[in-house]
Structure formats: structure tokens, C-alpha cells
Short mmCIF file of C-alpha atoms in Angstrom, two decimals:
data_model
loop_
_atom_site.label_atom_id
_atom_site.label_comp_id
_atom_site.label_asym_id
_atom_site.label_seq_id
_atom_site.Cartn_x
_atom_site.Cartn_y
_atom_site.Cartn_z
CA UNK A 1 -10.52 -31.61 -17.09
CA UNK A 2 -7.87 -29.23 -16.88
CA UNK A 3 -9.38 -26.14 -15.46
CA UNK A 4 -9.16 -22.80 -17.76
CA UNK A 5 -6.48 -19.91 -16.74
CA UNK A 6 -6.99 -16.63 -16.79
CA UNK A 7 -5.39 -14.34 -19.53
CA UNK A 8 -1.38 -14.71 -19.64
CA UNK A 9 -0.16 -11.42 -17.31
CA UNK A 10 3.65 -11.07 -17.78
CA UNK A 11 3.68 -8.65 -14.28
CA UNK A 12 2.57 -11.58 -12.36
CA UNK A 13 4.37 -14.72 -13.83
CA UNK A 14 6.33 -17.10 -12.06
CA UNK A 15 9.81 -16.02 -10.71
CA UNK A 16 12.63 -17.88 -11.36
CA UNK A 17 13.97 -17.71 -7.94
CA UNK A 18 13.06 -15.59 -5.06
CA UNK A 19 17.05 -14.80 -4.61
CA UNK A 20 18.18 -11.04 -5.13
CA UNK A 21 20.42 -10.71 -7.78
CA UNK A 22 23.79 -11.61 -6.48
CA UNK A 23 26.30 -11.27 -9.46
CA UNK A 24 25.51 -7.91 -10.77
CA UNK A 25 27.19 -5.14 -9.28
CA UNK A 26 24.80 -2.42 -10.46
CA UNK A 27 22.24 -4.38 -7.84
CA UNK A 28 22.41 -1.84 -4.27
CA UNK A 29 24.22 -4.00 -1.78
CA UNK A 30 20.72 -4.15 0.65
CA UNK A 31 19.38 -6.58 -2.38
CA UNK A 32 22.20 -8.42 -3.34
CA UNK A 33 22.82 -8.74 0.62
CA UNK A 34 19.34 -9.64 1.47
CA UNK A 35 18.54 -12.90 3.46
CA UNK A 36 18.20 -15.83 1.35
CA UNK A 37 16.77 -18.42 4.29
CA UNK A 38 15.46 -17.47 7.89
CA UNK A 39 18.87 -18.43 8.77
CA UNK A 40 20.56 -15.98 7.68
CA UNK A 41 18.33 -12.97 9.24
CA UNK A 42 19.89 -11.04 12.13
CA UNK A 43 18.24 -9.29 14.76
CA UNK A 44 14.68 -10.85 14.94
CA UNK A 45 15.79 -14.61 16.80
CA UNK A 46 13.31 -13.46 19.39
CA UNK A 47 10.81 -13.73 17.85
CA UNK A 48 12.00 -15.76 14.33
CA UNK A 49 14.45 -18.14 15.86
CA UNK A 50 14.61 -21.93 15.57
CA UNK A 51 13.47 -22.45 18.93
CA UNK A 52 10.58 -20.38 18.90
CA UNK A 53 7.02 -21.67 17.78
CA UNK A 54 6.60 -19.39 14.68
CA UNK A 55 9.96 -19.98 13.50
CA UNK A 56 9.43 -23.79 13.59
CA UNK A 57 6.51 -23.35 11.87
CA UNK A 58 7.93 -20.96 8.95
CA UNK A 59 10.90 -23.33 9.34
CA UNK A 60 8.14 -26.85 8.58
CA UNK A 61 6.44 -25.07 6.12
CA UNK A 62 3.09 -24.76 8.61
CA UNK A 63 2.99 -20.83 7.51
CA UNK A 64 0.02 -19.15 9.01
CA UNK A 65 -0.54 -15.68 6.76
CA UNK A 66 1.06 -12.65 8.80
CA UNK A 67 1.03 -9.24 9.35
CA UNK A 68 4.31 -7.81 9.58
CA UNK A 69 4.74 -4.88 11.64
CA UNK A 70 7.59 -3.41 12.09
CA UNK A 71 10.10 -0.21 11.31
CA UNK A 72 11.93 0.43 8.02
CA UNK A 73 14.86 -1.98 7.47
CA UNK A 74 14.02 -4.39 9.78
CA UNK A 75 13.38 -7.94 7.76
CA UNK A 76 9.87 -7.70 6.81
CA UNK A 77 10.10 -8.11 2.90
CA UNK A 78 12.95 -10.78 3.84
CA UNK A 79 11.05 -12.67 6.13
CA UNK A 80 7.96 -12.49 3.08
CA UNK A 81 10.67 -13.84 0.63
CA UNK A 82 12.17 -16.24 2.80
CA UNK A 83 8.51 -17.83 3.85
CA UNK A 84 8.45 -18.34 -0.30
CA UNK A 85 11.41 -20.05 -0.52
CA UNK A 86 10.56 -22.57 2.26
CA UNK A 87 7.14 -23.67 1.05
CA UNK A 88 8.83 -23.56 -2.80
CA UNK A 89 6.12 -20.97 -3.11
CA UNK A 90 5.61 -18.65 -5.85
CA UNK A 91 6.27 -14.99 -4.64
CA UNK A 92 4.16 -11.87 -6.12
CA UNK A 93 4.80 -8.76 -4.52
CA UNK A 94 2.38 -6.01 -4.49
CA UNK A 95 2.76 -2.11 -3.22
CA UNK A 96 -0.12 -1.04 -1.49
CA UNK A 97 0.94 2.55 -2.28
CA UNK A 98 1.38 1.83 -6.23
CA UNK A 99 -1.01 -0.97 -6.78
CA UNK A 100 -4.52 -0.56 -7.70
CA UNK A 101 -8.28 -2.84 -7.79
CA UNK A 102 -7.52 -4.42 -10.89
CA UNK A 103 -4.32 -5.13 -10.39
CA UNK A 104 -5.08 -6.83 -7.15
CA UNK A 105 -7.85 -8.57 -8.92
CA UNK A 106 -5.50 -9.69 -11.33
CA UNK A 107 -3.07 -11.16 -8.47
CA UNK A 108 -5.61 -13.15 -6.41
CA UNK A 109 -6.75 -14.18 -10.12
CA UNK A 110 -3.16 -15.68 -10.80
CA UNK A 111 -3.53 -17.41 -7.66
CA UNK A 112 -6.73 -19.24 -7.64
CA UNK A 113 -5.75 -20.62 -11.13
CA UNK A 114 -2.30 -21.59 -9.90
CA UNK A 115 -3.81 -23.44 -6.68
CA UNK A 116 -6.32 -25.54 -8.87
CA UNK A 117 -2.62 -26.77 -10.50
CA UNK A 118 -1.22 -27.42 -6.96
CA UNK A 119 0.96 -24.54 -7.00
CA UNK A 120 0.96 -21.83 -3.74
CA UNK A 121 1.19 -18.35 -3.93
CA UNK A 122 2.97 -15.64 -1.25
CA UNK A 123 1.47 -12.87 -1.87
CA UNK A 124 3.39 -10.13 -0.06
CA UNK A 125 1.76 -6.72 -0.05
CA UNK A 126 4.01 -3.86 1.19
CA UNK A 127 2.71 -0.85 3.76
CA UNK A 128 -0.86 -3.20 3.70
CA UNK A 129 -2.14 -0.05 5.94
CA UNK A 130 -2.55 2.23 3.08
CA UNK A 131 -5.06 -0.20 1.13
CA UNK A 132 -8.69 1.16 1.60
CA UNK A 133 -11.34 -0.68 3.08
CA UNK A 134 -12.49 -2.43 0.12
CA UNK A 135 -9.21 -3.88 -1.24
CA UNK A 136 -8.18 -5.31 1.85
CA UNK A 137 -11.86 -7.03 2.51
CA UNK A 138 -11.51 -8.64 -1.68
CA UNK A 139 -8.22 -10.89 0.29
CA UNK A 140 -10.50 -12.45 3.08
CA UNK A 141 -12.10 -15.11 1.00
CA UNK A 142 -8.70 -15.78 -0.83
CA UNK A 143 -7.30 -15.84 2.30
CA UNK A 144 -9.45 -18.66 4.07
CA UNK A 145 -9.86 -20.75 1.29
CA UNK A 146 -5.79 -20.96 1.51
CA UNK A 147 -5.69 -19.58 -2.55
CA UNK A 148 -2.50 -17.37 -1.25
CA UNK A 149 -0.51 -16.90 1.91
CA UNK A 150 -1.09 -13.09 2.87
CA UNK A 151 2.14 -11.60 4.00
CA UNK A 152 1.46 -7.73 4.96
CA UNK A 153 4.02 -5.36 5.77
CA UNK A 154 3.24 -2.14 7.82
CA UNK A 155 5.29 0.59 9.95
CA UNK A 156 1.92 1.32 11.21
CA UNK A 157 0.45 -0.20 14.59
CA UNK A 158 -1.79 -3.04 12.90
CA UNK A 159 -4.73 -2.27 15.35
CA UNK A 160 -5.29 0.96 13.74
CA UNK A 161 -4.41 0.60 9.97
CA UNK A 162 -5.96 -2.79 9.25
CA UNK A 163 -9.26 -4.44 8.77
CA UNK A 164 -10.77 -5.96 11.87
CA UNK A 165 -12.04 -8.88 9.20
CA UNK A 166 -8.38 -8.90 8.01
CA UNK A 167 -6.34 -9.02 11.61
CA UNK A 168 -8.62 -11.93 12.72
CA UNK A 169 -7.07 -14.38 9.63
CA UNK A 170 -3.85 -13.24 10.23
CA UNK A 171 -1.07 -13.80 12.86
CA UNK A 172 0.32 -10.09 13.76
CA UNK A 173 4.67 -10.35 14.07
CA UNK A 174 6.01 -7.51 15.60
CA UNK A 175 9.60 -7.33 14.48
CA UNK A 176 11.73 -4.41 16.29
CA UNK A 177 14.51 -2.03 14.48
CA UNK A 178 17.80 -3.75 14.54
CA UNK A 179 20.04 -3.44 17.55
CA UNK A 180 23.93 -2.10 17.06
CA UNK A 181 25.01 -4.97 17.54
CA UNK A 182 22.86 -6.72 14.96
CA UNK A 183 23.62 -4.40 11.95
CA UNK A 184 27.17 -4.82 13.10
CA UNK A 185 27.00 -8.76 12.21
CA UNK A 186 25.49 -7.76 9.00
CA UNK A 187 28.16 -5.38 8.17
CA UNK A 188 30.85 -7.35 8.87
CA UNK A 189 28.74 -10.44 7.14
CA UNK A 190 29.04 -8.41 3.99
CA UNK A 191 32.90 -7.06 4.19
CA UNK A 192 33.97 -10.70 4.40
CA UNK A 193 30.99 -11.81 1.47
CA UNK A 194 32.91 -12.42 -1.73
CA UNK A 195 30.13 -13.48 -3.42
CA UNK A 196 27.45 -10.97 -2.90
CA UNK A 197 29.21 -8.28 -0.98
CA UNK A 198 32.10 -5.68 -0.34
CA UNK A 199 34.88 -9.21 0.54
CA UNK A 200 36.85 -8.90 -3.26
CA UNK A 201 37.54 -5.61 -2.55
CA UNK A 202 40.03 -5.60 0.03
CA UNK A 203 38.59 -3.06 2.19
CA UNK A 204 38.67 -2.92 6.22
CA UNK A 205 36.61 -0.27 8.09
CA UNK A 206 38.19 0.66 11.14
CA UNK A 207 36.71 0.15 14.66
CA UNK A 208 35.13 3.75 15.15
CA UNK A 209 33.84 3.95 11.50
CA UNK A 210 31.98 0.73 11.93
CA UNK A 211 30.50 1.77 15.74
CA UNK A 212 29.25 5.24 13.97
CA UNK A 213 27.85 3.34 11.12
CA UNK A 214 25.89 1.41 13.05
CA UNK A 215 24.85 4.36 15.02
CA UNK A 216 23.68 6.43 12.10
CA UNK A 217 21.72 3.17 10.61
CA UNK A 218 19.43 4.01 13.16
CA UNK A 219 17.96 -0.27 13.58
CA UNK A 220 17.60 -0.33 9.51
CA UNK A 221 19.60 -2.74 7.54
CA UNK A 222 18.97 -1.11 4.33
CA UNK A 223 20.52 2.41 5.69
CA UNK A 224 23.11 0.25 7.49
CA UNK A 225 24.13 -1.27 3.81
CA UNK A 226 23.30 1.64 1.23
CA UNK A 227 25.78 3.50 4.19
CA UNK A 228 28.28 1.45 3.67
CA UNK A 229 28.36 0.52 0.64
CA UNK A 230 28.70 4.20 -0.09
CA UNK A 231 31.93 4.69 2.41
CA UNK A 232 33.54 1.65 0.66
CA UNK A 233 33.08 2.42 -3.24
CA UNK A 234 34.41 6.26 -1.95
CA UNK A 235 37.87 4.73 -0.69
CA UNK A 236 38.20 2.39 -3.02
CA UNK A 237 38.23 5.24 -6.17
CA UNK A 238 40.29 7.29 -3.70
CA UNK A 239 42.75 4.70 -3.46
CA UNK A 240 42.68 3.94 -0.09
CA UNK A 241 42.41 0.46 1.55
CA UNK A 242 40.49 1.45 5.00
CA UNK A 243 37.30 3.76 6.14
CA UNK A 244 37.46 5.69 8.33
CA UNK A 245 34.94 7.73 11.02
CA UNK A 246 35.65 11.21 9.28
CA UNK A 247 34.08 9.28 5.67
CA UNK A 248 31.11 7.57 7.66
CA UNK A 249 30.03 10.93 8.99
CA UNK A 250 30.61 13.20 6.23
CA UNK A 251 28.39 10.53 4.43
CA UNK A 252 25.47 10.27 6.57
CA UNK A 253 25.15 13.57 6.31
CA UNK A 254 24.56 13.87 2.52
CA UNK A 255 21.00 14.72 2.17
CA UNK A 256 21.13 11.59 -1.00
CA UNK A 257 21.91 8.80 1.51
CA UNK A 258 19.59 10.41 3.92
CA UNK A 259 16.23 11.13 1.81
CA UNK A 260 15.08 8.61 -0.81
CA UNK A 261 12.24 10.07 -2.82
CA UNK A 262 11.17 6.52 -3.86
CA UNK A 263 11.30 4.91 -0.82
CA UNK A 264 10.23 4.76 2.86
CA UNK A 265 12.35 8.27 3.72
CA UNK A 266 10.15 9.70 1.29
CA UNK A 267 6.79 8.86 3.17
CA UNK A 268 8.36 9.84 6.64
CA UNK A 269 9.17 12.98 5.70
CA UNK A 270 5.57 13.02 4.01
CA UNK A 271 4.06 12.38 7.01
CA UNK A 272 6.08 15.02 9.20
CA UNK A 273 4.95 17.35 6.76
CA UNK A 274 1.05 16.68 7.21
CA UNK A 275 1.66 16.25 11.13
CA UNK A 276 3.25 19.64 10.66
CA UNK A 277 0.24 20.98 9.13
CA UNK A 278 -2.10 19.39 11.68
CA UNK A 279 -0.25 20.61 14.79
CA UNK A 280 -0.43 24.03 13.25
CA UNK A 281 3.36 24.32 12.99
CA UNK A 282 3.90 26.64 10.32
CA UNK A 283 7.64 26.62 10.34
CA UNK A 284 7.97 22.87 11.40
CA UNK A 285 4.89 22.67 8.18
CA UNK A 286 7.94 24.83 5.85
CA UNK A 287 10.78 23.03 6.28
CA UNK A 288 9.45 19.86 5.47
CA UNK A 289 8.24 20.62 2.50
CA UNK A 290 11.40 22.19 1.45
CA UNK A 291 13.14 19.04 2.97
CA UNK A 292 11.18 16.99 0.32
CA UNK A 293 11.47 19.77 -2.77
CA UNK A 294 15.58 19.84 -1.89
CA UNK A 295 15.40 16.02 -2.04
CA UNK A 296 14.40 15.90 -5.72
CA UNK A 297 10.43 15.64 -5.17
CA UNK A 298 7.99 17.29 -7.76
CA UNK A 299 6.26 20.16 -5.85
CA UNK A 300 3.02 18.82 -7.32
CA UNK A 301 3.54 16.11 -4.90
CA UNK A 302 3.23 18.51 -2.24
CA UNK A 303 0.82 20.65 -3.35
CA UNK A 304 -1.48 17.77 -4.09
CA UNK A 305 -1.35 16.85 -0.41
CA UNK A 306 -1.62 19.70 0.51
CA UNK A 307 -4.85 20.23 -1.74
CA UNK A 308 -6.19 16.61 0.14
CA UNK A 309 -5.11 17.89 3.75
CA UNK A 310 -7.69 21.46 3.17
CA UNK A 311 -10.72 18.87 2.84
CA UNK A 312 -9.56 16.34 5.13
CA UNK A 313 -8.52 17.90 8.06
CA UNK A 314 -9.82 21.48 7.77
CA UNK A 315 -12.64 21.15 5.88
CA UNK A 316 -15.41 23.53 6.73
CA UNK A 317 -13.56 24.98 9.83
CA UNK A 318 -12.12 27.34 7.24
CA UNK A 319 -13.81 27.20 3.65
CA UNK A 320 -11.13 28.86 1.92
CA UNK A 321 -8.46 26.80 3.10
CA UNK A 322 -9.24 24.55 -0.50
CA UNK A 323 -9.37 27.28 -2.31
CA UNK A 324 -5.67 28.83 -1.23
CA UNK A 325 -4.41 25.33 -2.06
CA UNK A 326 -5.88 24.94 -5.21
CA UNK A 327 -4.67 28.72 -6.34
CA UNK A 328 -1.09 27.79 -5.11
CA UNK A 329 -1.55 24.44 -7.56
CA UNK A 330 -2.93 26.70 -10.29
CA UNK A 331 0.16 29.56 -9.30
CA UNK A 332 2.71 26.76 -9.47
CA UNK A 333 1.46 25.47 -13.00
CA UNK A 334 1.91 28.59 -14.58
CA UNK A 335 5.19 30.08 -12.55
CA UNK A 336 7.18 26.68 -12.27
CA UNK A 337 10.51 27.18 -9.95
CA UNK A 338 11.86 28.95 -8.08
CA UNK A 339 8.88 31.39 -8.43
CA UNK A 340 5.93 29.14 -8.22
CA UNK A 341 7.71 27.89 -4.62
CA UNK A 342 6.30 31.91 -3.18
CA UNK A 343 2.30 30.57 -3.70
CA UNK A 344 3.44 27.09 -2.18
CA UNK A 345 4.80 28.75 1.21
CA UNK A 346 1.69 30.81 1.05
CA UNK A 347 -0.44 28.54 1.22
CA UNK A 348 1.13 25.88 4.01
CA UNK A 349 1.84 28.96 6.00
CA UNK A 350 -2.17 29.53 5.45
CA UNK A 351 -2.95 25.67 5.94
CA UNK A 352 -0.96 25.04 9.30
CA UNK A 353 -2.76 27.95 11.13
CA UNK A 354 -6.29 27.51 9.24
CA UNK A 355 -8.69 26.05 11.97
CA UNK A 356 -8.67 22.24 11.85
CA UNK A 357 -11.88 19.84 11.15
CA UNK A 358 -11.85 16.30 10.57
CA UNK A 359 -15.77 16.32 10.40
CA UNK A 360 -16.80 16.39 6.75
CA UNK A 361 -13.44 13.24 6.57
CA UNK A 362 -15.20 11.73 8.96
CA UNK A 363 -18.51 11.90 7.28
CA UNK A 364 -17.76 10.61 4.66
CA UNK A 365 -15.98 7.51 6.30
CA UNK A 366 -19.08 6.94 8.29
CA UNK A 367 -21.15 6.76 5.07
CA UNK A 368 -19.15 4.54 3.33
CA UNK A 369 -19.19 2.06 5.95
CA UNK A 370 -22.85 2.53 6.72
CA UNK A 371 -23.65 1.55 2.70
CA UNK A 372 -21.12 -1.37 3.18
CA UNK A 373 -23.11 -2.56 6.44
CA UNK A 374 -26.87 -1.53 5.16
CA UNK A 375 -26.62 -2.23 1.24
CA UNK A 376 -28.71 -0.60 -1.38
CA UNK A 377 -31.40 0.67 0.36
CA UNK A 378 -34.64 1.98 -1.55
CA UNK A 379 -35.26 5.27 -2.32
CA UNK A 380 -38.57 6.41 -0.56
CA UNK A 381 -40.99 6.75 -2.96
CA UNK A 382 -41.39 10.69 -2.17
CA UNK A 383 -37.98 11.40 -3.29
CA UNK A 384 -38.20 9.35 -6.64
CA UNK A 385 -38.26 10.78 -9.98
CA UNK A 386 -41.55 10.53 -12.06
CA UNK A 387 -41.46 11.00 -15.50
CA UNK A 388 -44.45 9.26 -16.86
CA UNK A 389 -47.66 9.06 -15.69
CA UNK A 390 -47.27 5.14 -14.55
CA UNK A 391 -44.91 6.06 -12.61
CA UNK A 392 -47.07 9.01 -10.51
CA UNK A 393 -49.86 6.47 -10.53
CA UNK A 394 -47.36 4.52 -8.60
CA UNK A 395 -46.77 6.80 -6.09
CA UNK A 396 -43.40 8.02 -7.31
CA UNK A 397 -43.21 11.57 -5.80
CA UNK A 398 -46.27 11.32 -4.55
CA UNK A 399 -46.15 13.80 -0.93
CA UNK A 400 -42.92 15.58 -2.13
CA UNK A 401 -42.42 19.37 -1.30
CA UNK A 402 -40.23 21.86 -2.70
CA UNK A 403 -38.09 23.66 -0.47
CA UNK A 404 -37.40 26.31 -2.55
CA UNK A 405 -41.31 26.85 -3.11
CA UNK A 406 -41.72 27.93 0.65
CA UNK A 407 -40.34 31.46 1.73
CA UNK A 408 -37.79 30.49 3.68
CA UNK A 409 -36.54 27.84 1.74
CA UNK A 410 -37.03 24.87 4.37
CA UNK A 411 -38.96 21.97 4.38
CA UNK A 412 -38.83 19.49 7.49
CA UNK A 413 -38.39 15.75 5.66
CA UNK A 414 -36.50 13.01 5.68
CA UNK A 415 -34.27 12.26 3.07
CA UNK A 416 -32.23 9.35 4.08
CA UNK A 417 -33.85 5.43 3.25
CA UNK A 418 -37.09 4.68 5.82
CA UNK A 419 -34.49 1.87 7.55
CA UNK A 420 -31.87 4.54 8.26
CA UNK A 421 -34.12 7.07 10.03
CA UNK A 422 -32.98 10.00 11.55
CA UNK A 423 -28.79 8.75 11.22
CA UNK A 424 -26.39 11.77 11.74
CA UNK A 425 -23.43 11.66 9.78
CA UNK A 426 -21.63 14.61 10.10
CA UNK A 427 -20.76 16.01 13.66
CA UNK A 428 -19.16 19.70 13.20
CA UNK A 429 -16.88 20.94 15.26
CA UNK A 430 -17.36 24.33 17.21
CA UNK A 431 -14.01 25.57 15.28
CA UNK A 432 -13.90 28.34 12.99
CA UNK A 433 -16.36 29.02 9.66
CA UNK A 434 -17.59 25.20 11.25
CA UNK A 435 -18.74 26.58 14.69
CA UNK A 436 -21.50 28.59 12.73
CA UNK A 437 -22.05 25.72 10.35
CA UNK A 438 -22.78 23.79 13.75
CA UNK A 439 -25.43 26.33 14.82
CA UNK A 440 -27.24 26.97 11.75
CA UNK A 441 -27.20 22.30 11.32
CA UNK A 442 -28.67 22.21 14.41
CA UNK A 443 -31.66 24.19 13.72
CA UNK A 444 -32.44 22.51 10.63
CA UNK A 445 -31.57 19.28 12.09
CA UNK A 446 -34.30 19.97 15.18
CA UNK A 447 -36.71 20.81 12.79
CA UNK A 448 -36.59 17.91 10.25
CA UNK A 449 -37.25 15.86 13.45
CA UNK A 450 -40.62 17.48 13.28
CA UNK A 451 -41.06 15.56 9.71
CA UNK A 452 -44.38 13.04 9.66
CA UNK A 453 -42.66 9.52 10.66
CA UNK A 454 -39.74 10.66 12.86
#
């Protein structure tokens, strides 16, 4: 019997081909340019090559799922694509960044139904690292029961940003930023590519202008092509037939080629930003915001990290440091720009030299992960709610005390589940507001040892 699929989802059907489109110009150059085969990848033969035993195997369709860690620019969605169109695969692409529970759900869905039909599934999920616990656990059974082929792409060091559970189905690639000469094979590939690149339009770029263009790629391929693709369609509406070093230079230095507020510039500069903040760098914390707010972000962008950044990594250290980033939110909302930019700088002037606390973040990590580990404990029957009288005669509530009944407004109890004991979550720092938070925990802490059972 033909087993039943799952609802028809028109995000997720099959691709005609896992090609870039190659025939229409208003396609950036990086995807029309992009590696079709293994073959045709430069830079990452180390690694990737014919001879070596993970390119065989990508190579014999013997594709282990991988972790692909590695820089921007540097072949990991191509190598993802290019594992598809070995194994005549179909390819769904997720963004860990833009891609939620259900829609992963839906995915790994697609896929199960698809493998009971003989059909495989790549499933490549881009910057894997910033999926939470939970979503990247749901791929493990999926995973081993071969449903889909897990292809994760991170700039972060694997070790760190993903699973434990995860890492140990995977094989992690390390794939490095391309060398000068390597992005010079693919710019030169592309000047003489008729088909999908600059070849029909009669350009040459001169020996310097190429040797700075490589230089300013900086290892990525996309910054290497979006470069020079720019260079080229500026001399050819000028009129002129060759580029030069003077138009490679002015153009790296446009903030638009530099700075992609969609892309992986965006979450760079992002990340300077909060670094900024954490380092307690006001002026290092300024400019990047600005950086990103000149590039075409929304403020609200930054201000909503900035409102996540007061609780993670301040915290109680300094309790108003939430509520100046909230007000600048607020401010912002009702001044717009340029005015409503005067609360912003406020406030990550106030954030980068507010006393810094990851303890409450950290709590709350620890908690999660102990309920993953320990399950739904039961509530002791002390701290229950009794509304009826069977449930009294049960012994719901039954020993309870009111804290707020005694003068000083302290009872010593435990309040976690029996199997948990006396389990300290939060640690607080000695900085700031938290230092006295620390003391006055302490106490209390000492004292609920005293509690019958501890």
C-alpha cells in the first residue's frame, strides 16, 4: 500500500535542478557562478579533492552527513548543493536564523514521506549554530535512520555551537577562506565564462586590478564576485574596455559592496557590536551600531539586541540596564530619526560600561537542560494547590507555610522536586547591584538548608 503523504507544502517541493540560474542576468554573478560539481570548486582540494577519502566518497555517492565549518565565501552552501547533485538528491535548504519549529517539522516531514518513495533528501541548514537546543536534537533520529543527509553550515567553531548528540552523527569539514591565488582562478574562470559569467562582454582587468581584487576579497568568493562584477558593469556603461586598480579600490570602499544587511556582513558587524558592548567599549559599542544604521538597518534591530544583551549579559549586575534599553525602544518609537538615534547612543553608551553578568543567562540555560535531563518531576505535595476538600484529605498542601505570615518574611523550605534537592542554579557574580544580590542569596540560601529533609 502506498504509504499516505503529508499535506502538499509548495516551500518544500522538489527542485527542478540544484543549478543556479545561469541565463538570467538579473541573477548576482556569485549564483550564476556557483559550482555546479565538486569539480569545479577552487580552493578546498585539500581537503575535497579526488584523491582524498571524503572527496571519493562525496565523489561515489557514500555521503556521510557533515558539518561544514568554515568562513564566509568559502564553498560551504556549494559543497551542500553539489553533494545533491551527486546522489540525484533532492535539496531543501533551511536558515537557521529565519527558520522556525514548524517549519523544520515540516522539512524532516517532507523527507520521511519522500524516503518511504525511495527518494533522498539534502537537507542543508545554514549557520546550524544558531538553532537552539531543541531543534537541533528533533534531526538526530532523522538523521540515523538515514530519512535526510544533514549538511550544516557554521562560521562558528563546531565544538562550541553544536549539540554534542549532533557532532557525534556527523563528520566535521573544516574548509579554510580562499587563498589569492584561488579567488584569482575563479575570477579569471568567470571573465572567460560566456555562459554564466562576465566572457560576452569583452572586458579585461588589468594585472594590478585583479591582484587588489583578490586582496580586498579577503578568502570569500562571494566578495571576490559581487567585487567584480561591480568593477566590470561600471566600465562597461562608462565605455571602457579594461579595469583598472583606481575602479577596484574606489569600489571596495563603498560601504554597499562592503555591508550587506541581509547577509553574513550583516551578522559580523552584529556581533562586533555585542562584543563591543561586552568588552565595555563604549566608542568601539557606537560606531558599530552606526556602522549598521548607515548600512540601511532598522534601528529596532539594534535596539532589540540591545534590549536582549541588558538581560543576558548584565542582568542583575545593574538592574536598570533593561530598563534604559527599553526607554530608548519606547524613545525611538515615538521620535523616529534622526532624533530617536540621541536615546539609542544613550543607552549603548549606558550598556557598554553597565557592570556585566552572565548569571541569571546562565540560569536559565542550566534549567532548561536540567528539565530536558530530569523530565517532569512531581510537585511535592506541600507546594500543591488544594481547592477541594479531597484534595487536602490527600495531603495537597498539607505542611505548607506562608512566608509572608512570619515577620520577617522567610521561611526555610524547599521548593524544587524531592529528586532535585538542594540544586543551585544561579551563581551571582560579586559585580555591581549583583555583588549585594550575592550576599543577601547566600543567607537565604544557608538557611533553607536548615529546611526538614535537607
Amino acid at each position: 500500500m502506498k504509504p499516505p503523504g503529508p499535506p502538499t507544502l509548495d516551500l518544500f517541493a522538489r527542485e527542478p535542478s540544484t543549478e543556479p540560474t545561469a541565463q538570467d542576468p538579473s541573477t548576482p554573478l556569485a549564483q550564476r557562478m556557483r559550482p555546479r560539481t565538486l569539480d569545479e570548486l577552487v580552493g578546498q582540494d585539500a581537503v575535497l579533492g579526488p584523491g582524498t577519502p571524503l572527496g571519493r566518497a562525496l565523489r561515489e555517492d557514500r555521503a556521510p552527513s557533515l558539518v561544514l565549518w568554515g568562513p564566509p565565501g568559502c564553498g560551504k552552501t556549494t559543497v551542500a548543493r553539489a553533494l545533491a547533485a551527486h546522489s540525484r538528491a533532492r535539496f531543501v535548504a533551511l536558515s537557521a536564523v529565519l527558520s522556525g519549529v514548524q517549519e523544520l517539522r515540516a522539512v524532516l516531514s517532507q523527507a520521511e514521506h519522500e524516503r518511504a518513495l525511495g527518494r533522498r533528501t539534502v537537507l542543508f541548514i545554514d549557520e546550524i549554530h544558531r538553532f537552539n537546543r531543541a531543534q537541533q536534537d528533533a534531526l538526530l533520529p532523522h538523521v540515523e535512520a538515514g530519512a535526510v543527509t544533514l549538511v550544516g553550515a557554521t562560521t562558528e567553531n563546531p565544538s562550541f555551537a553544536v549539540n554534542a548528540a549532533v557532532l557525534s552523527r556527523v563528520q566535521v569539514l573544516r574548509l579554510e577562506a580562499l587563498s589569492t591565488e584561488a579567488l584569482g582562478a575563479l575570477v579569471d574562470r568567470c571573465l572567460g565564462d560566456t555562459e554564466r559569467g562576465l566572457g560576452g562582454w569583452g572586458l579585461a582587468l588589468d594585472p594590478e586590478a585583479r591582484d587588489a581584487l583578490c586582496r580586498w576579497a579577503d578568502g570569500d568568493a562571494r566578495r571576490a564576485l559581487g567585487l567584480l562584477e561591480h568593477v566590470c558593469r561600471e566600465a562597461r556603461e562608462g565605455g571602457r574596455r579594461e579595469v583598472t586598480v583606481g575602479d577596484v579600490e574606489a569600489a571596495a570602499r563603498s560601504p554597499t559592496l562592503r555591508y550587506d544587511k541581509a547577509g553574513e556582513e550583516h551578522y559580523n558587524v552584529a556581533s562586533a557590536f555585542i562584543k563591543s558592548l561586552r568588552g565595555s567599549d563604549p566608542d568601539a559599542a557606537l560606531y558599530w551600531a552606526l556602522r549598521m544604521i548607515e548600512a540601511g538597518d532598522d534601528p529596532r534591530f539594534v535596539l532589540r539586541r540591545m534590549m536582549i544583551f541588558a538581560s543576558e549579559d548584565i542582568g542583575l549586575a545593574d538592574t536598570r540596564a533593561l530598563e534604559v534599553s527599553v526607554a530608548a525602544d519606547r524613545a525611538f518609537e515615538r521620535l523616529g530619526v534622526p532624533e530617536g538615534l540621541i536615546p539609542l547612543s544613550h543607552a549603548v553608551v549606558y550598556l557598554a560600561l553597565a557592570p556585566k553578568s552572565k548569571a541569571s543567562y546562565h540560569a536559565l540555560r542550566a534549567v532548561q537542560e536540567e528539565i530536558t535531563r530530569t523530565g517532569a518531576l512531581p510537585v511535592p505535595l506541600r507546594l500543591r494547590n488544594a481547592p477541594t476538600a479531597a484534595m487536602k484529605q490527600w495531603g495537597y498542601g498539607r505542611d505548607y507555610k506562608d512566608p509572608q505570615a512570619t515577620d520577617e518574611g522567610f521561611v526555610p523550605e524547599r521548593y524544587l522536586p524531592e529528586a532535585l534537592g538542594t540544586a543551585e542554579y544561579y551563581h551571582p557574580t560579586a559585580r555591581g547591584h549583583e555583588g549585594r544580590v550575592a550576599e543577601h542569596l547566600a543567607k537565604l540560601r544557608a538557611r533553607a538548608r536548615t529546611a526538614p529533609g535537607v
